XYZ file of C-alpha atoms in Angstrom:
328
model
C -34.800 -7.409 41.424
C -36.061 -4.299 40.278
C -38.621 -5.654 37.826
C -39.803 -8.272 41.025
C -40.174 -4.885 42.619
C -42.605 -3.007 39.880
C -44.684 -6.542 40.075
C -44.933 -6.471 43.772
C -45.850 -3.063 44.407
C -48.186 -2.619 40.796
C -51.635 -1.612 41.357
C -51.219 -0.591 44.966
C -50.186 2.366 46.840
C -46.334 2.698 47.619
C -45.525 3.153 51.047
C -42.457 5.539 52.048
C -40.242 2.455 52.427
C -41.467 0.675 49.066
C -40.316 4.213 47.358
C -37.185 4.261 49.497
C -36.302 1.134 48.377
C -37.384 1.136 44.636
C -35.275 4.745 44.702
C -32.077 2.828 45.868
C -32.823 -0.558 43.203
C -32.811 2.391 40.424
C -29.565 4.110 41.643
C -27.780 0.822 41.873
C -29.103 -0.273 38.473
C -27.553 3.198 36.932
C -24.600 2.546 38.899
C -23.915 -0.908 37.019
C -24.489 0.394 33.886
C -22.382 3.492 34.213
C -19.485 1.763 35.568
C -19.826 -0.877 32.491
C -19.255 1.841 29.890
C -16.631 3.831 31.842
C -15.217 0.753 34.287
C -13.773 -2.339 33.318
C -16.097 -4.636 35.010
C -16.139 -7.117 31.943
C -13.246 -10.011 31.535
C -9.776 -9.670 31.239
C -9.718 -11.452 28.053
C -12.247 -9.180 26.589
C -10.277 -5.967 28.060
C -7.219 -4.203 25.829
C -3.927 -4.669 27.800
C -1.681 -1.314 28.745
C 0.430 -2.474 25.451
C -2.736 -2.283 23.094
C -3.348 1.222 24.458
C -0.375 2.669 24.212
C 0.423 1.241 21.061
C 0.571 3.765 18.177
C -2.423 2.647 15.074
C -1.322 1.941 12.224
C -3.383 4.928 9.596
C -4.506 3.315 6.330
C -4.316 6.410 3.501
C -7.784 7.545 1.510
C -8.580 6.103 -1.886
C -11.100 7.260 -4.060
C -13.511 5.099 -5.325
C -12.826 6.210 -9.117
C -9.228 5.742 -8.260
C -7.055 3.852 -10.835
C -4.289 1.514 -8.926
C -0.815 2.605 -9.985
C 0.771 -0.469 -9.997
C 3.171 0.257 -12.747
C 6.828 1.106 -12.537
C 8.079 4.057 -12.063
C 10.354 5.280 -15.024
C 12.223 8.364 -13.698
C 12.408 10.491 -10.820
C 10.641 13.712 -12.532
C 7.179 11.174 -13.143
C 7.388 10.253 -9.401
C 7.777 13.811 -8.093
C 4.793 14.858 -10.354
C 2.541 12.694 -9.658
C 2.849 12.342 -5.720
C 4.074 15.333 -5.290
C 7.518 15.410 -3.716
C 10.587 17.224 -4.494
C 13.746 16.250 -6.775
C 16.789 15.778 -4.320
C 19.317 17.260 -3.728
C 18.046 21.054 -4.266
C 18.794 22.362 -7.410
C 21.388 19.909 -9.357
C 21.422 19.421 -12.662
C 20.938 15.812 -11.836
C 18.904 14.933 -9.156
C 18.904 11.401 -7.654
C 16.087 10.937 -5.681
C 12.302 12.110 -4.773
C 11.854 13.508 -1.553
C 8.364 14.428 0.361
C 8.116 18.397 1.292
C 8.697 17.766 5.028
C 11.788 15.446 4.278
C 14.351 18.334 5.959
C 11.816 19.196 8.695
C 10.530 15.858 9.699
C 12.848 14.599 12.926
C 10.501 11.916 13.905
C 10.678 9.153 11.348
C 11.779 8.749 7.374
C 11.315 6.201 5.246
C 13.388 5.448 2.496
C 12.660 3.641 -0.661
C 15.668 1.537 -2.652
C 13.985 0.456 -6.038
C 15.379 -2.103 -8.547
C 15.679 -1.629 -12.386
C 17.005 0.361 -15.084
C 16.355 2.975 -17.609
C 13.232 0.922 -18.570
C 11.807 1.156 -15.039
C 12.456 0.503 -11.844
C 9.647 -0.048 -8.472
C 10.239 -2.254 -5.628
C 7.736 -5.182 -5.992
C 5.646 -7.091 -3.085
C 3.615 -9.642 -3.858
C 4.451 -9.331 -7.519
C 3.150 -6.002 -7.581
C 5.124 -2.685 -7.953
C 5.032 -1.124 -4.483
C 6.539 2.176 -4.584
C 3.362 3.987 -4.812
C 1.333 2.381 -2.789
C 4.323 2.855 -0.125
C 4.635 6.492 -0.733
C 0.992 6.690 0.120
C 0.814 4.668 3.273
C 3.945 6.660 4.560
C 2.163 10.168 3.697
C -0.546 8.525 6.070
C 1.741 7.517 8.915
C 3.552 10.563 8.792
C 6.409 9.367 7.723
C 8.927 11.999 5.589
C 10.070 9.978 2.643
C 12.370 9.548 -0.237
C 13.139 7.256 -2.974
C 16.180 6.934 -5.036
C 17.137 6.405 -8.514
C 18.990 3.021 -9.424
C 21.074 4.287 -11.768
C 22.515 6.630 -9.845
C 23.098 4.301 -6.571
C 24.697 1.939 -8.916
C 27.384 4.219 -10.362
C 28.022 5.722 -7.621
C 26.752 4.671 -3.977
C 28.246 6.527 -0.978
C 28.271 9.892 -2.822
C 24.754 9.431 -4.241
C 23.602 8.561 -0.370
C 24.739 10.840 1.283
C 23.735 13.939 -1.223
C 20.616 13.221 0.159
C 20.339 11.181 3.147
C 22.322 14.156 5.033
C 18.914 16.631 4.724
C 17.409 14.536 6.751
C 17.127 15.122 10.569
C 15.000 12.106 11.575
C 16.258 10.111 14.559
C 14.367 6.868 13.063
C 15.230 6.077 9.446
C 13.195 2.797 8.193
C 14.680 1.204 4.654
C 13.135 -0.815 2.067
C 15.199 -2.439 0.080
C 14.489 -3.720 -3.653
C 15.522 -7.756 -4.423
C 18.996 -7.453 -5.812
C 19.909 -3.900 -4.444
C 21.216 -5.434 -1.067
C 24.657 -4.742 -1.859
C 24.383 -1.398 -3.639
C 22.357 -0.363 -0.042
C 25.618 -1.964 1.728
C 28.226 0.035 -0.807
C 26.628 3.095 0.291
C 26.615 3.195 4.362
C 30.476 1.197 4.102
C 32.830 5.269 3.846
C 29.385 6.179 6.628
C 30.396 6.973 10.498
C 28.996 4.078 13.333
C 27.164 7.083 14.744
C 25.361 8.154 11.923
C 24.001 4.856 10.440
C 23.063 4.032 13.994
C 19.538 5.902 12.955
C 18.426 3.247 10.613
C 16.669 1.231 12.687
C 15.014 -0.779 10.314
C 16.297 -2.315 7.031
C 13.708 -4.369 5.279
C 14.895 -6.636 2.442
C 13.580 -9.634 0.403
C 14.253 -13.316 1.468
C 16.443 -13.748 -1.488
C 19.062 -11.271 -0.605
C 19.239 -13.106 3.155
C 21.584 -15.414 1.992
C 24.216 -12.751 1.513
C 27.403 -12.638 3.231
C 27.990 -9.712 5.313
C 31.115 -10.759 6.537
C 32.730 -8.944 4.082
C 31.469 -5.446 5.855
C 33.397 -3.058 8.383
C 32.466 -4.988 12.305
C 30.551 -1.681 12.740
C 28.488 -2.321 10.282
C 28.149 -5.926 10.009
C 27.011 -5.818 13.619
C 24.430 -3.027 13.174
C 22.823 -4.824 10.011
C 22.318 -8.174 11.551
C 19.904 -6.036 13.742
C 18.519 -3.527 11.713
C 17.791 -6.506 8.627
C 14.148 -7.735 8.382
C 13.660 -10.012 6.167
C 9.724 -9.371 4.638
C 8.025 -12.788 5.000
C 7.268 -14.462 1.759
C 3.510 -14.944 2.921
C 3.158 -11.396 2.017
C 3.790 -12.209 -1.488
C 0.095 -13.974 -1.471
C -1.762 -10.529 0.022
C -3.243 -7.912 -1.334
C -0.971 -5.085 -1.884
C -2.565 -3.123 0.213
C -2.284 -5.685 3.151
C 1.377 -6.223 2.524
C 1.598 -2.220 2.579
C -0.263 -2.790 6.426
C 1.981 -5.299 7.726
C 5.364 -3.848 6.577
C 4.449 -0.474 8.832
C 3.178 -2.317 11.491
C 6.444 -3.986 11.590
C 8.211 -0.693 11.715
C 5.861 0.582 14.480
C 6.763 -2.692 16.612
C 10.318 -2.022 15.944
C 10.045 1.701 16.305
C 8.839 1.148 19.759
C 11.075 -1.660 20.960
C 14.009 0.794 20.089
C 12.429 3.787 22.172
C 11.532 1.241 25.166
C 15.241 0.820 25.211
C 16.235 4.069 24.649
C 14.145 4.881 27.764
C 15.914 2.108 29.787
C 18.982 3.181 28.824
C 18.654 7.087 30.032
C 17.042 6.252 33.046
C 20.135 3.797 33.813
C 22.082 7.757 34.079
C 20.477 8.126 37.214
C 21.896 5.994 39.234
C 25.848 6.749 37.947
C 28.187 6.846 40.676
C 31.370 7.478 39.247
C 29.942 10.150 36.561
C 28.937 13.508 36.762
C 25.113 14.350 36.276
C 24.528 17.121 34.563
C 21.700 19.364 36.768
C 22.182 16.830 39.344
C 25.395 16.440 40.717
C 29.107 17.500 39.766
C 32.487 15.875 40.841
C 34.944 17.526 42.589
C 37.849 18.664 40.786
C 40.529 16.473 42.145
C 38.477 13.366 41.593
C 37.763 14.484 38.332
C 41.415 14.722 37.573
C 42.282 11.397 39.243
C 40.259 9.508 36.531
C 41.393 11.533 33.427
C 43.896 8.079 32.748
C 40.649 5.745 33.353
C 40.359 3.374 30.669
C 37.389 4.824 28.729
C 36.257 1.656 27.326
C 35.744 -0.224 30.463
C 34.813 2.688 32.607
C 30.921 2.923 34.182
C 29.654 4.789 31.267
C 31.204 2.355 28.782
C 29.661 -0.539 30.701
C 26.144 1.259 30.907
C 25.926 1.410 26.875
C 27.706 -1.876 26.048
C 25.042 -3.370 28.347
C 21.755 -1.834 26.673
C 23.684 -2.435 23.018
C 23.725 -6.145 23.725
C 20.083 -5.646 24.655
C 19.216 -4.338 21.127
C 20.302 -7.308 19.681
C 17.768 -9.348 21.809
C 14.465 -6.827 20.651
C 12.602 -10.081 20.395
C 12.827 -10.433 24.555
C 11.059 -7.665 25.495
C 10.433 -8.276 29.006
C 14.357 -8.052 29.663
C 15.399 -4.209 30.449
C 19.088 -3.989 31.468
C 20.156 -1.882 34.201
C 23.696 -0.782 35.104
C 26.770 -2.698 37.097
């Protein structure tokens, strides 16, 4: 239209309407283009969904150009800690047993922790046939995760003590695990003497298809029932990617599950807000005599109980996440 317009009105005079009107084809062209680059006038398809956006990118770490890959294993704790920086663990024993990152008793947002294989002779956790721990350590630097990795040696010998030395600095509220093939049951040894409420945190276990097969019937109900969710098993097509590709999947994976867990921790504090038989804290408080009338309610099967058993069930269906539970 507005190129019909120049043509018609070239090599004349405009009138005051021709102007008028070539004023309002200009507007509405502006118009269109503005509200392409700030609208959403294009297809659905071609659009990002509300998901995309609020989905937290993964960060890929900085290589140099001149940098050698470290894809040998890691010998002992005190090479680690040099060379990436962290921290021997705990603080000042005679024997440490692990590597922490500098922010590993500030950071309360995430932690990853890294369970490596071997012996004296070395020790990494491999994917794709490629020691890993590095490359890890890197990618969780990136992503802001605080991290730490443990000797072998010392989880062997001696599992819950050697655990929870360390694992108790920590005050992240989402702990992710990567486990080393073969060190399934060493990882299991440890969290056995642990309380339900404090290895509710790891969210995330990751472990090779080879250790699926175990049996973890022989583990406390607690936690039998909280590793068949937390366990991932890493697919074996990651074994044919470049290490660096394996390294973007697995924390993508831990994002996803990261934010299905917060979705339902969400769901599950908004479901306080419509309690009826349970005081509110800001919001409302029971009388007293009502309050002493259901001091002999059964605990278990009481409005609160039946609030969290609900969204607990939910956690072991992550993969539906259209379903959001609400309250009886």
């Amino acid at each position: 239209v507005l190129a019909s317009i120049f043509v018609v009105t070239a090599g004349r005079r405009l009138s005051h309407q021709d102007k008028k009107l070539q004023s309002l084809v200009l507007l509405t062209s502006m118009l269109r283009c503005l509200s392409q680059i700030c609208g959403s006038t294009g297809d659905a398809a071609e659009q990002p969904n509300e998901k995309q956006l609020q989905r937290q990118p993964v960060v890929k770490p900085l290589f140099r150009l001149d940098e050698i890959e470290e894809s040998t294993a890691v010998q002992t704790l005190q090479s680690i800690a040099s060379s990436q920086g962290l921290d021997l663990a705990p603080p000042g024993a005679e024997q440490p047993v692990a590597a922490v990152s500098k922010d590993f008793q500030r950071n309360a947002s995430r932690v990853l922790i890294l369970v490596p294989a071997g012996d004296a002779s070395g020790w990494a956790i491999e994917m794709g046939g490629k020691a890993a721990a590095i490359p890890l350590l890197r990618w969780a630097e990136a992503n802001n995760y605080a991290v730490a990795i443990f000797s072998p040696q010392a989880l062997k010998s001696q599992p819950s003590q050697t655990w929870e030395r360390v694992v108790k600095g920590s005050p992240s509220r989402c702990a992710s695990v990567v486990v080393a093939a073969s060190m399934l049951c060493h990882f299991q040894a440890a969290l056995e003497p642990v309380h339900p409420l404090l290895f509710g945190r790891f969210r995330t276990v990751c472990i090779h298809a080879a250790d699926s097969i175990q049996d973890v019937k022989v583990l406390p109900a607690d936690l039998r029932q909280h590793m068949e969710v937390a366990t991932v098993v890493m697919p074996p097509a990651w074994d044919q990617l470049d290490i660096q590709v394996s390294c973007q999947s697995l924390f993508e994976l831990l994002r996803d599950r990261e934010e299905a867990w917060s979705k339902l921790e969400v769901a599950k504090y908004s479901g306080f807000q419509g309690l009826k038989e349970n005081d509110m804290p800001g919001l409302k408080r029971m009388a007293v005599d009502q309050r002493v009338k259901r001091l002999d309610r059964d605990r278990n099967d009481d409005e609160l109980a039946r609030l969290l058993k609900k969204h607990e069930q939910a956690r072991h269906q992550q993969n539906d996440e259209e379903e959001e539970p609400g309250i009886d």
